[in-house]
Amino acid sequence: MSIELESTRRALRDAIAQAGRAAELARLLDAAQAELAAAQEHAEEARALSEQLSDIEERLAAEQVTSDRLRRELAEQRFQAEVAQWKLSSMKVARWSRLGDAIKSGKSNPVRLAKGLRGAAKPVKRPIAPKRKPVAGAAKPRDERPGAAFQATTTTRTLNGASFKLKPYRVPTGPNTRPHLTAAVIADPHAEALLRYEWRQTTGFTPRDFARVLPLEVPHLLVVESVTQGPWAEEITGEPGEGLKALLAWCAERGIRTVFWHTKGEVSAYAAAADLFEHRFTADLTVAWPRLQYGVQPRVHNPLPLAGGRIDRVLTLDQLLPEHLSYPDVLTSYRWPAAADCPPGTPQWRLAEIAACGTPIGPEADGRRAHVALRRAYSMGTMSERVDELLDAIGLPSARPTLNTSVLLPVLDPYLLEHALAQVAKQSGVDQLIVIGPPEAELRARDVLPDVEVIHRRPQAAMTEGAMLNAGIDLCEADLVAVMDPRDVYGPYYLSDLRRAFLFSTADIVGKAAFYAHLRKPQATLLKQPEAEYGYLPEIAGGTLLARRNALRELGFADLTDGWDEVLMRQCRTDGIKVFSADRFGYVRVRDEDRWLLGAAHLVEYGSAEPHALI
């Protein structure tokens, strides 16, 4: 009996203890529910405050616009009042006004009249005309051109205790490759620099203000990089933030395509956020997402030199790129040394960017190796080509201007036909050949260039080379037109190297002012104007002409055999047409003799020019 009683007591105590724990759990649950309700209430209050803040910011922005307008109007009224006062003062000191005053005051007194006339005859300093002053406090209109707010600032570098002042590389402002396309971009400065010329780009919006900023120009797509700084970094790492979710929801409502681009960091840190996007790409070869690698951006990674030239030193990567440089200053540093000695393990994209800026990579400066490395960097893919891949993958049009080329080949001497066609056959990217020459030229051209559209015209009797070119220009259909001289030698990369200049220059005509030449009679190889590489110059050699078709049609060719290129260059200077001189390689001017070249070029050696020029 006692055992059963003890068992009952124990069961009763356990039941009381469990009831106590249940009561405590119920109390804790009630407290948790109360805290959750309070948190929800606070969240609603925060959301309401955020909406109020957005409304206040919008009203403040509207008030700022009105205030700026009123300031400008007031400043204009003050300026007009100053102008009126200046005109009045100028009239008072004018000689005719002072003569009138003298006559009026001295008409009854000859002595006073004589004094007044003598005083009126003396020159008097006129008041200075007023100038418009900047409106204090008025916000400057934002320059929306690519690169407008992306300029180098750090111009001083230190090497072994010595200080060097650099003239910064001026980051170009526009144009962009696809002006019909608008992208909202969240990216670190490096990726932003690569993308800014590929479309109209909206940046700088935050999780708090995107709903106010993006509707000003609704984008076609949103691109978010795996950023490591800025207001969006916390939104995309770990658990996705509410700001990111709201941004993606805003895009989904408007049919805006969303892209996540993983470029750095562990992909696991961004996986949760990336899953919310429609499309995901990665630059990491170990990640099983579609590839989107870095490419060189021709607008900023190009061989255009610094204004002050290069320092005569080979720098290590640490010396070349000290810490805390902004990316525009990095672009300045790329162009500074005679060569960059990069250690093993340097990222491939970094090597490509340095090479694309024309800087030799290695322990010594070597212009030939630098040119080959530049060519290789571009052949690995430009950012325009990378963006083509991105747009094709997400279903947006990737249309952009092309560098398709028509070649004008005037053949005055039938004995030069085979040589001339062989030079054209070496080239890549030729869509059309306009050959003006003897009757057999058409069939031979079709045999030598089976994949190229060939148009043949027979020249009239005594037709000059300029007239032949004029007859052929209207037959050209490609965006670019090249003129090739049947006497000269062209390397296999001649046209592809020359076309590259249109990716980073703003010229309508590209060619070579620096080039190699070979004179057969003395067997001399010469180098003309080696300092004339990569710059806007008054003229280039006619046999290296590559021009935009429309510009060349408007200019036309002079009816001359010798000197038509000089007349064309003179016309370019008159009309303000920009002419750009590219590199010295890939072309050899061949003549029997040329006294002008002998006096104006450097002697390289007695022997063939091709080992020097054709790389």
Coordinates of C-alpha atoms in Angstrom, one line a residue:
M1 CA 0.0 0.0 0.0
S2 CA 2.8 2.4 1.0
I3 CA 4.6 1.6 -2.3
E4 CA 1.5 2.5 -4.3
L5 CA 1.0 5.7 -2.3
E6 CA 4.7 6.7 -2.8
S7 CA 4.3 6.1 -6.6
T8 CA 1.1 8.2 -6.6
R9 CA 2.9 11.0 -4.8
R10 CA 5.9 10.9 -7.2
A11 CA 3.5 11.0 -10.2
L12 CA 1.7 13.9 -8.6
R13 CA 4.9 15.8 -8.0
D14 CA 6.0 15.1 -11.7
A15 CA 2.6 16.3 -12.9
I16 CA 2.9 19.5 -10.8
A17 CA 6.5 20.1 -12.1
Q18 CA 5.4 19.5 -15.7
A19 CA 2.4 21.8 -15.1
G20 CA 4.8 24.4 -13.8
R21 CA 7.1 24.1 -16.8
A22 CA 4.1 24.2 -19.1
A23 CA 3.0 27.4 -17.4
E24 CA 6.5 28.8 -17.7
L25 CA 6.6 27.9 -21.4
A26 CA 3.1 29.4 -21.9
R27 CA 4.4 32.6 -20.2
L28 CA 7.5 32.7 -22.3
L29 CA 5.4 32.1 -25.4
D30 CA 3.1 34.9 -24.5
A31 CA 6.1 37.1 -23.9
A32 CA 7.6 36.1 -27.3
Q33 CA 4.3 36.8 -29.0
A34 CA 4.2 40.1 -27.4
E35 CA 7.7 40.9 -28.4
L36 CA 7.0 39.8 -32.0
A37 CA 3.9 41.9 -32.1
A38 CA 5.9 44.8 -30.8
A39 CA 8.6 44.1 -33.4
Q40 CA 6.0 44.1 -36.1
E41 CA 4.6 47.3 -34.8
H42 CA 8.1 48.8 -34.8
A43 CA 8.7 47.5 -38.4
E44 CA 5.4 49.1 -39.5
E45 CA 6.5 52.4 -37.8
A46 CA 9.9 52.1 -39.5
R47 CA 8.3 51.5 -42.9
A48 CA 6.0 54.4 -42.4
L49 CA 9.0 56.6 -41.3
S50 CA 10.9 55.4 -44.4
E51 CA 8.0 56.4 -46.6
Q52 CA 7.8 59.7 -44.9
L53 CA 11.5 60.2 -45.3
S54 CA 11.2 59.4 -49.0
D55 CA 8.4 61.9 -49.4
I56 CA 10.4 64.5 -47.5
E57 CA 13.4 63.8 -49.7
E58 CA 11.3 64.2 -52.9
R59 CA 9.8 67.4 -51.6
L60 CA 13.2 68.6 -50.6
A61 CA 14.5 67.8 -54.1
A62 CA 11.6 69.7 -55.6
E63 CA 12.2 72.6 -53.3
Q64 CA 15.9 72.6 -54.2
V65 CA 15.0 72.7 -57.9
T66 CA 12.6 75.7 -57.3
S67 CA 15.2 77.4 -55.1
D68 CA 17.9 77.0 -57.8
R69 CA 15.5 78.3 -60.4
L70 CA 14.7 81.4 -58.3
R71 CA 18.4 82.0 -57.6
R72 CA 19.2 81.9 -61.3
E73 CA 16.3 84.2 -62.1
L74 CA 17.4 86.7 -59.4
A75 CA 21.0 86.5 -60.5
E76 CA 19.9 87.1 -64.1
Q77 CA 17.9 90.2 -63.0
R78 CA 20.8 91.6 -61.1
F79 CA 23.1 91.0 -64.1
Q80 CA 20.6 92.8 -66.4
A81 CA 20.5 95.7 -64.0
E82 CA 24.3 95.9 -64.0
V83 CA 24.3 95.8 -67.8
A84 CA 21.8 98.7 -67.9
Q85 CA 23.9 100.7 -65.4
W86 CA 27.0 100.0 -67.5
K87 CA 25.3 101.1 -70.7
L88 CA 24.2 104.3 -69.0
S89 CA 27.7 105.0 -67.6
S90 CA 29.2 104.2 -71.0
M91 CA 26.9 106.7 -72.7
K92 CA 27.8 109.4 -70.2
V93 CA 31.5 109.1 -70.8
A94 CA 31.2 108.8 -74.6
R95 CA 32.9 111.7 -76.4
W96 CA 29.7 112.7 -78.3
S97 CA 27.8 112.9 -75.0
R98 CA 30.5 115.0 -73.3
L99 CA 30.7 117.3 -76.3
G100 CA 26.9 117.8 -76.1
D101 CA 27.1 118.6 -72.4
A102 CA 30.0 121.1 -73.0
I103 CA 28.0 122.9 -75.8
K104 CA 24.9 123.0 -73.7
S105 CA 26.6 124.3 -70.6
G106 CA 28.8 126.8 -72.5
K107 CA 26.5 128.2 -75.1
S108 CA 26.3 131.6 -73.4
N109 CA 29.9 131.6 -72.1
P110 CA 32.7 131.2 -74.8
V111 CA 35.4 130.6 -72.1
R112 CA 33.4 127.8 -70.5
L113 CA 32.5 126.4 -73.9
A114 CA 36.2 126.3 -74.9
K115 CA 37.2 124.6 -71.6
G116 CA 34.3 122.1 -72.0
L117 CA 35.3 121.2 -75.6
R118 CA 38.9 120.7 -74.6
G119 CA 37.8 118.4 -71.7
A120 CA 35.5 116.5 -74.0
A121 CA 38.3 115.9 -76.5
K122 CA 40.4 114.1 -73.9
P123 CA 40.1 110.3 -73.8
V124 CA 38.2 108.9 -70.8
K125 CA 38.5 105.4 -69.5
R126 CA 35.2 103.5 -70.2
P127 CA 33.6 101.5 -67.4
I128 CA 34.3 97.7 -67.5
A129 CA 31.4 95.6 -68.7
P130 CA 29.9 93.3 -66.1
K131 CA 30.3 89.6 -66.3
R132 CA 27.9 86.8 -65.2
K133 CA 28.9 85.4 -61.9
P134 CA 28.3 81.8 -60.8
V135 CA 25.1 81.4 -58.9
A136 CA 25.9 80.7 -55.3
G137 CA 24.3 77.5 -53.9
A138 CA 22.9 76.4 -57.2
A139 CA 23.5 72.7 -57.9
K140 CA 25.5 72.1 -61.1
P141 CA 23.7 70.0 -63.8
R142 CA 25.0 66.5 -63.7
D143 CA 27.2 65.4 -66.6
E144 CA 25.7 62.1 -67.7
R145 CA 28.4 61.2 -70.2
P146 CA 30.4 58.0 -69.4
G147 CA 33.5 58.8 -67.4
A148 CA 32.5 62.5 -66.7
A149 CA 32.8 62.0 -62.9
F150 CA 35.5 59.3 -63.2
Q151 CA 38.7 61.2 -63.5
A152 CA 42.2 60.6 -62.0
T153 CA 43.1 62.7 -58.9
T154 CA 46.3 61.3 -57.4
T155 CA 49.0 62.6 -59.7
T156 CA 52.1 62.1 -57.5
R157 CA 54.0 58.8 -57.1
T158 CA 57.0 58.0 -54.9
L159 CA 59.8 55.6 -55.9
N160 CA 62.7 55.0 -53.5
G161 CA 62.1 58.2 -51.7
A162 CA 61.9 60.3 -54.9
S163 CA 58.6 62.0 -55.8
F164 CA 57.3 62.1 -59.4
K165 CA 54.4 64.3 -60.5
L166 CA 52.3 62.7 -63.3
K167 CA 49.9 64.3 -65.7
P168 CA 46.9 62.0 -65.2
Y169 CA 45.4 60.0 -68.0
R170 CA 42.1 61.7 -68.9
V171 CA 39.3 59.2 -68.8
P172 CA 37.2 59.7 -72.0
T173 CA 33.6 60.9 -71.7
G174 CA 31.5 58.9 -74.1
P175 CA 30.4 57.8 -76.5
N176 CA 28.8 54.6 -75.3
T177 CA 28.5 51.5 -77.5
R178 CA 24.7 50.9 -77.2
P179 CA 23.0 54.2 -76.6
H180 CA 19.6 52.5 -77.0
L181 CA 20.1 50.4 -73.9
T182 CA 19.9 51.5 -70.3
A183 CA 21.3 49.4 -67.4
A184 CA 21.1 50.0 -63.6
V185 CA 24.4 48.8 -62.2
I186 CA 25.6 48.0 -58.7
A187 CA 29.3 47.4 -59.0
D188 CA 32.7 48.1 -57.5
P189 CA 34.8 50.8 -59.3
H190 CA 36.7 48.3 -61.4
A191 CA 33.7 46.6 -62.9
E192 CA 31.8 49.9 -63.2
A193 CA 34.7 51.2 -65.3
L194 CA 34.5 48.2 -67.6
L195 CA 30.7 48.5 -68.1
R196 CA 30.1 52.3 -68.2
Y197 CA 30.8 52.6 -72.0
E198 CA 28.7 49.6 -73.0
W199 CA 25.3 51.2 -72.4
R200 CA 23.6 54.1 -70.7
Q201 CA 24.4 53.4 -67.1
T202 CA 22.6 54.4 -63.9
T203 CA 24.6 54.0 -60.7
G204 CA 24.8 55.5 -57.2
F205 CA 21.3 54.5 -56.1
T206 CA 20.9 52.9 -52.6
P207 CA 18.4 50.5 -50.9
R208 CA 16.7 53.6 -49.6
D209 CA 16.3 55.7 -52.7
F210 CA 16.2 53.3 -55.7
A211 CA 12.4 53.7 -56.0
R212 CA 12.9 57.4 -56.5
V213 CA 16.0 57.3 -58.7
L214 CA 15.3 54.5 -61.2
P215 CA 11.9 55.7 -62.4
L216 CA 13.7 58.8 -63.8
E217 CA 14.9 56.5 -66.6
V218 CA 13.5 53.0 -66.3
P219 CA 16.4 50.6 -67.1
H220 CA 16.2 47.6 -69.5
L221 CA 18.2 45.4 -67.1
L222 CA 19.7 45.4 -63.6
V223 CA 23.3 44.1 -63.2
V224 CA 24.6 43.5 -59.6
E225 CA 28.2 42.5 -59.1
S226 CA 29.4 40.7 -55.9
V227 CA 30.4 44.1 -54.4
T228 CA 32.5 44.3 -51.3
Q229 CA 31.8 47.9 -50.4
G230 CA 29.0 50.5 -50.4
P231 CA 25.4 50.3 -49.2
W232 CA 24.6 47.2 -51.2
A233 CA 27.4 45.0 -49.8
E234 CA 25.4 43.8 -46.7
E235 CA 22.3 43.3 -48.8
I236 CA 23.8 40.7 -51.0
T237 CA 26.0 38.7 -48.6
G238 CA 24.6 36.0 -46.4
E239 CA 20.8 36.3 -46.0
P240 CA 19.5 38.7 -48.7
G241 CA 18.5 42.1 -47.3
E242 CA 15.1 43.7 -47.5
G243 CA 16.4 46.4 -49.8
L244 CA 17.6 43.9 -52.3
K245 CA 14.3 42.0 -52.2
A246 CA 12.4 45.3 -52.7
L247 CA 14.6 46.2 -55.7
L248 CA 14.1 42.8 -57.4
A249 CA 10.4 43.0 -56.7
W250 CA 10.4 46.5 -58.3
C251 CA 12.2 45.1 -61.4
A252 CA 9.9 42.1 -61.6
E253 CA 6.8 44.4 -61.7
R254 CA 8.2 46.3 -64.7
G255 CA 9.7 43.3 -66.6
I256 CA 13.3 44.4 -66.0
R257 CA 15.7 41.6 -66.4
T258 CA 18.0 41.0 -63.4
V259 CA 21.6 39.7 -63.5
F260 CA 23.9 38.7 -60.7
W261 CA 27.6 38.8 -61.7
H262 CA 30.0 36.9 -59.3
T263 CA 33.5 38.3 -59.8
K264 CA 35.2 38.0 -56.4
G265 CA 34.8 36.3 -53.0
E266 CA 33.4 32.9 -52.1
V267 CA 30.4 32.2 -54.1
S268 CA 28.7 30.6 -51.0
A269 CA 28.6 34.1 -49.4
Y270 CA 26.4 35.3 -52.3
A271 CA 24.4 32.1 -53.2
A272 CA 21.2 33.0 -51.3
A273 CA 21.1 36.5 -52.9
A274 CA 22.0 35.2 -56.3
D275 CA 19.1 32.7 -56.3
L276 CA 16.7 35.7 -56.3
F277 CA 18.0 36.9 -59.7
E278 CA 16.7 35.7 -63.1
H279 CA 20.3 35.1 -64.4
R280 CA 23.6 34.4 -62.7
F281 CA 27.1 34.6 -64.2
T282 CA 30.6 34.1 -62.7
A283 CA 34.2 34.9 -63.5
D284 CA 35.3 31.9 -61.3
L285 CA 36.2 28.8 -63.4
T286 CA 35.4 26.6 -60.4
V287 CA 31.7 27.7 -60.1
A288 CA 29.1 25.9 -62.2
W289 CA 27.4 29.1 -63.5
P290 CA 27.6 30.5 -67.0
R291 CA 30.9 32.3 -67.6
L292 CA 31.2 36.1 -67.8
Q293 CA 34.9 37.0 -67.6
Y294 CA 36.5 40.4 -67.4
G295 CA 37.6 41.8 -70.8
V296 CA 39.7 44.8 -71.7
Q297 CA 37.6 48.0 -72.1
P298 CA 39.1 49.8 -75.2
R299 CA 37.9 53.2 -74.0
V300 CA 40.3 53.1 -71.0
H301 CA 42.6 50.2 -71.7
N302 CA 44.4 51.4 -74.8
P303 CA 47.9 52.6 -75.8
L304 CA 47.1 56.3 -75.7
P305 CA 50.1 57.8 -73.9
L306 CA 50.3 60.1 -70.9
A307 CA 50.9 63.8 -71.7
G308 CA 54.2 63.7 -69.9
G309 CA 55.4 60.4 -71.5
R310 CA 56.8 57.4 -69.7
I311 CA 59.4 57.2 -67.0
D312 CA 62.7 55.5 -68.0
R313 CA 62.4 52.7 -65.4
V314 CA 61.1 49.2 -65.1
L315 CA 58.7 48.9 -62.1
T316 CA 57.5 46.0 -60.1
L317 CA 53.8 45.5 -59.7
D318 CA 53.9 46.9 -56.1
Q319 CA 55.7 50.0 -57.3
L320 CA 53.3 50.4 -60.2
L321 CA 50.2 50.0 -58.2
P322 CA 50.6 51.2 -54.6
E323 CA 47.6 50.7 -52.2
H324 CA 44.6 53.0 -52.1
L325 CA 44.7 54.2 -55.7
S326 CA 41.4 54.9 -57.2
Y327 CA 40.7 53.1 -60.5
P328 CA 41.2 56.2 -62.7
D329 CA 44.6 56.6 -61.0
V330 CA 45.3 52.9 -61.8
L331 CA 44.8 53.7 -65.5
T332 CA 47.4 56.5 -65.1
S333 CA 49.9 54.1 -63.5
Y334 CA 49.4 51.5 -66.3
R335 CA 50.9 54.0 -68.8
W336 CA 53.7 55.4 -66.7
P337 CA 56.7 52.9 -66.7
A338 CA 59.0 51.8 -69.5
A339 CA 57.9 48.2 -68.5
A340 CA 56.1 46.4 -65.7
D341 CA 57.8 43.4 -64.2
C342 CA 54.9 41.3 -62.9
P343 CA 55.4 38.3 -60.6
P344 CA 54.0 34.8 -61.2
G345 CA 50.4 34.5 -60.1
T346 CA 49.4 38.0 -61.3
P347 CA 45.7 37.8 -62.3
Q348 CA 45.3 37.3 -66.1
W349 CA 42.9 40.3 -66.3
R350 CA 45.5 42.5 -64.7
L351 CA 48.2 41.4 -67.2
A352 CA 45.7 42.0 -70.1
E353 CA 44.9 45.5 -68.9
I354 CA 48.6 46.5 -68.6
A355 CA 49.4 45.0 -72.0
A356 CA 46.3 46.8 -73.6
C357 CA 47.8 50.1 -72.4
G358 CA 50.9 49.4 -74.5
T359 CA 53.2 48.8 -71.5
P360 CA 55.8 46.0 -72.0
I361 CA 55.5 43.2 -69.4
G362 CA 58.8 41.8 -68.3
P363 CA 62.2 42.9 -67.0
E364 CA 63.0 45.2 -69.9
A365 CA 61.3 47.5 -72.3
D366 CA 60.6 46.0 -75.7
G367 CA 58.3 47.8 -78.1
R368 CA 57.8 44.8 -80.4
R369 CA 56.9 42.4 -77.6
A370 CA 54.6 45.1 -76.2
H371 CA 52.7 45.4 -79.5
V372 CA 52.3 41.6 -79.7
A373 CA 51.0 41.5 -76.1
L374 CA 48.6 44.3 -76.8
R375 CA 47.2 42.4 -79.8
R376 CA 46.9 39.3 -77.7
A377 CA 45.1 41.2 -74.9
Y378 CA 42.4 42.4 -77.3
S379 CA 42.1 39.0 -79.0
M380 CA 41.2 37.5 -75.6
G381 CA 38.0 39.5 -75.7
T382 CA 36.9 43.1 -75.1
M383 CA 34.2 44.1 -72.7
S384 CA 31.9 44.8 -75.7
E385 CA 32.2 41.2 -76.7
R386 CA 31.6 40.0 -73.1
V387 CA 28.4 42.2 -72.9
D388 CA 27.3 40.8 -76.3
E389 CA 27.4 37.3 -74.7
L390 CA 25.5 38.6 -71.6
L391 CA 22.7 40.3 -73.6
D392 CA 22.4 37.3 -76.0
A393 CA 22.0 35.0 -72.9
I394 CA 19.3 37.1 -71.2
G395 CA 17.4 37.8 -74.4
L396 CA 18.2 41.5 -75.1
P397 CA 19.4 42.9 -78.4
S398 CA 23.2 43.2 -78.5
A399 CA 23.3 45.4 -81.7
R400 CA 26.2 47.8 -81.9
P401 CA 28.3 49.4 -84.6
T402 CA 30.6 47.1 -86.6
L403 CA 34.1 47.4 -88.0
N404 CA 33.2 45.7 -91.3
T405 CA 35.7 46.8 -94.0
S406 CA 35.6 47.4 -97.7
V407 CA 39.0 47.6 -99.5
L408 CA 39.7 50.0 -102.3
L409 CA 42.5 48.7 -104.6
P410 CA 43.4 50.8 -107.6
V411 CA 45.9 49.0 -109.9
L412 CA 47.6 51.3 -112.4
D413 CA 50.3 48.8 -113.3
P414 CA 49.0 45.3 -114.4
Y415 CA 52.3 43.8 -113.3
L416 CA 51.5 44.7 -109.6
L417 CA 48.1 42.9 -109.6
E418 CA 49.2 39.5 -108.2
H419 CA 51.3 41.2 -105.5
A420 CA 48.4 43.5 -104.5
L421 CA 45.8 40.7 -104.3
A422 CA 48.2 38.7 -102.2
Q423 CA 48.4 41.6 -99.7
V424 CA 44.6 41.8 -99.4
A425 CA 44.2 38.0 -99.1
K426 CA 46.4 38.1 -95.9
Q427 CA 43.9 40.4 -94.1
S428 CA 41.0 39.3 -91.8
G429 CA 37.7 41.1 -91.6
V430 CA 37.5 42.1 -95.3
D431 CA 33.9 42.0 -96.4
Q432 CA 34.2 43.6 -99.8
L433 CA 37.0 44.3 -102.4
I434 CA 36.6 47.1 -104.9
V435 CA 39.4 46.5 -107.5
I436 CA 39.8 49.0 -110.3
G437 CA 42.3 47.7 -112.8
P438 CA 42.8 45.6 -115.9
P439 CA 40.2 43.1 -117.2
E440 CA 41.9 40.1 -115.7
A441 CA 41.7 41.6 -112.3
E442 CA 38.2 40.4 -111.6
L443 CA 38.7 36.7 -112.2
R444 CA 42.0 36.7 -110.3
A445 CA 40.4 38.5 -107.4
R446 CA 37.6 36.0 -107.2
D447 CA 40.1 33.1 -107.3
V448 CA 42.4 34.6 -104.6
L449 CA 39.5 35.9 -102.3
P450 CA 36.7 33.3 -102.7
D451 CA 34.9 34.4 -99.5
V452 CA 34.9 38.2 -100.2
E453 CA 32.5 40.1 -102.4
V454 CA 34.5 41.4 -105.3
I455 CA 33.4 44.3 -107.5
H456 CA 35.5 45.1 -110.5
R457 CA 35.7 48.3 -112.6
R458 CA 37.9 49.0 -115.6
P459 CA 39.6 52.4 -115.4
Q460 CA 39.2 54.8 -118.3
A461 CA 42.2 55.8 -120.3
A462 CA 44.7 58.1 -118.5
M463 CA 42.6 57.9 -115.3
T464 CA 44.4 59.1 -112.2
E465 CA 44.6 57.1 -109.0
G466 CA 42.5 59.7 -107.2
A467 CA 39.8 59.4 -109.9
M468 CA 39.9 55.6 -109.5
L469 CA 39.4 55.9 -105.8
N470 CA 36.5 58.4 -106.3
A471 CA 34.9 56.0 -108.7
G472 CA 35.2 53.2 -106.1
I473 CA 34.1 54.9 -102.9
D474 CA 30.4 54.9 -103.9
L475 CA 30.5 51.2 -104.4
C476 CA 31.7 50.5 -100.8
E477 CA 29.0 49.2 -98.5
A478 CA 31.0 48.4 -95.2
D479 CA 31.2 50.8 -92.3
L480 CA 35.0 51.3 -92.9
V481 CA 36.9 51.8 -96.1
A482 CA 40.6 50.9 -96.5
V483 CA 42.8 52.2 -99.3
M484 CA 45.7 49.8 -100.1
D485 CA 48.6 50.6 -102.4
P486 CA 49.5 47.8 -104.8
R487 CA 53.2 48.6 -104.5
D488 CA 53.5 48.2 -100.7
V489 CA 53.7 45.3 -98.3
Y490 CA 51.1 44.6 -95.6
G491 CA 51.4 42.2 -92.8
P492 CA 48.6 39.7 -91.9
Y493 CA 47.5 41.8 -88.8
Y494 CA 47.7 45.1 -90.7
L495 CA 43.9 45.8 -90.9
S496 CA 42.9 44.2 -87.6
D497 CA 45.6 46.3 -85.8
L498 CA 44.4 49.4 -87.6
R499 CA 40.7 48.8 -87.0
R500 CA 41.4 48.6 -83.2
A501 CA 42.1 52.4 -83.1
F502 CA 38.4 53.0 -83.8
L503 CA 37.6 51.4 -80.5
F504 CA 39.4 53.9 -78.4
S505 CA 39.9 57.0 -80.6
T506 CA 37.3 59.6 -81.8
A507 CA 38.9 59.9 -85.2
D508 CA 37.1 59.5 -88.6
I509 CA 40.4 58.6 -90.3
V510 CA 43.1 56.2 -89.0
G511 CA 46.4 55.4 -90.6
K512 CA 50.1 55.5 -90.0
A513 CA 52.4 58.5 -89.7
A514 CA 55.1 56.3 -88.2
F515 CA 56.0 53.4 -90.6
Y516 CA 58.9 51.4 -92.1
A517 CA 59.9 52.0 -95.7
H518 CA 62.2 50.1 -98.1
L519 CA 64.1 51.6 -101.0
R520 CA 65.1 49.0 -103.5
K521 CA 68.0 50.7 -105.3
P522 CA 70.1 51.4 -102.1
Q523 CA 68.5 48.4 -100.4
A524 CA 67.9 50.7 -97.4
T525 CA 65.3 50.1 -94.6
L526 CA 64.0 53.4 -93.1
L527 CA 61.8 54.3 -90.2
K528 CA 59.6 57.4 -90.6
Q529 CA 58.6 59.5 -87.6
P530 CA 58.9 56.8 -84.8
E531 CA 57.6 59.4 -82.3
A532 CA 54.3 59.7 -84.2
E533 CA 52.6 56.6 -82.8
Y534 CA 49.2 56.8 -81.1
G535 CA 48.3 60.4 -81.5
Y536 CA 46.1 62.8 -83.4
L537 CA 48.2 64.3 -86.2
P538 CA 47.8 66.5 -89.3
E539 CA 48.4 63.7 -91.8
I540 CA 49.1 60.0 -92.4
A541 CA 50.4 58.0 -95.4
G542 CA 47.8 57.5 -98.1
G543 CA 48.6 53.8 -98.5
T544 CA 47.6 53.2 -94.8
L545 CA 44.2 55.0 -95.0
L546 CA 41.3 53.5 -93.1
A547 CA 38.3 55.7 -92.7
R548 CA 34.6 55.8 -91.9
R549 CA 32.8 55.5 -95.1
N550 CA 30.4 58.5 -94.7
A551 CA 33.3 60.8 -93.8
L552 CA 35.3 59.6 -96.8
R553 CA 32.4 60.1 -99.2
E554 CA 31.9 63.7 -98.1
L555 CA 35.7 64.4 -98.5
G556 CA 36.2 62.7 -101.8
F557 CA 39.6 62.3 -103.6
A558 CA 41.5 64.8 -105.6
D559 CA 42.0 63.9 -109.3
L560 CA 45.7 63.2 -108.9
T561 CA 48.0 60.2 -109.0
D562 CA 50.7 61.6 -106.8
G563 CA 49.7 63.8 -103.9
W564 CA 46.0 62.9 -103.6
D565 CA 46.6 61.9 -99.9
E566 CA 48.2 65.3 -99.2
V567 CA 45.2 67.1 -100.6
L568 CA 42.9 64.8 -98.6
M569 CA 44.7 65.5 -95.3
R570 CA 44.7 69.3 -96.1
Q571 CA 40.9 69.0 -96.5
C572 CA 40.6 67.2 -93.2
R573 CA 42.4 70.0 -91.4
T574 CA 40.1 72.5 -93.1
D575 CA 36.9 70.6 -92.2
G576 CA 38.0 69.7 -88.7
I577 CA 38.1 65.9 -89.4
K578 CA 40.2 64.1 -86.8
V579 CA 43.1 62.0 -88.1
F580 CA 44.7 59.4 -85.8
S581 CA 48.1 57.8 -86.3
A582 CA 48.3 54.2 -85.0
D583 CA 51.4 52.0 -84.5
R584 CA 54.4 51.6 -86.8
F585 CA 54.1 47.9 -87.4
G586 CA 52.4 45.8 -90.1
Y587 CA 53.2 48.0 -93.2
V588 CA 56.2 48.7 -95.4
R589 CA 56.2 51.4 -98.0
V590 CA 58.2 50.1 -101.0
R591 CA 59.7 52.4 -103.6
D592 CA 62.7 52.2 -105.9
E593 CA 64.1 55.4 -104.5
D594 CA 62.6 58.4 -102.6
R595 CA 64.8 61.4 -101.8
W596 CA 62.1 62.8 -99.6
L597 CA 62.1 59.7 -97.4
L598 CA 65.9 59.6 -97.3
G599 CA 65.9 63.1 -95.8
A600 CA 63.0 62.7 -93.4
A601 CA 63.4 59.1 -92.0
H602 CA 65.9 57.3 -89.8
L603 CA 68.1 54.6 -91.4
V604 CA 67.5 51.3 -89.7
E605 CA 69.8 49.1 -91.8
Y606 CA 70.7 48.0 -95.3
G607 CA 68.5 45.0 -95.9
S608 CA 64.9 43.9 -95.8
A609 CA 62.3 45.8 -93.8
E610 CA 59.9 42.9 -93.2
P611 CA 61.7 41.5 -90.1
H612 CA 61.3 44.9 -88.5
A613 CA 57.8 45.7 -89.6
L614 CA 55.8 42.5 -89.9
I615 CA 55.2 41.1 -86.4

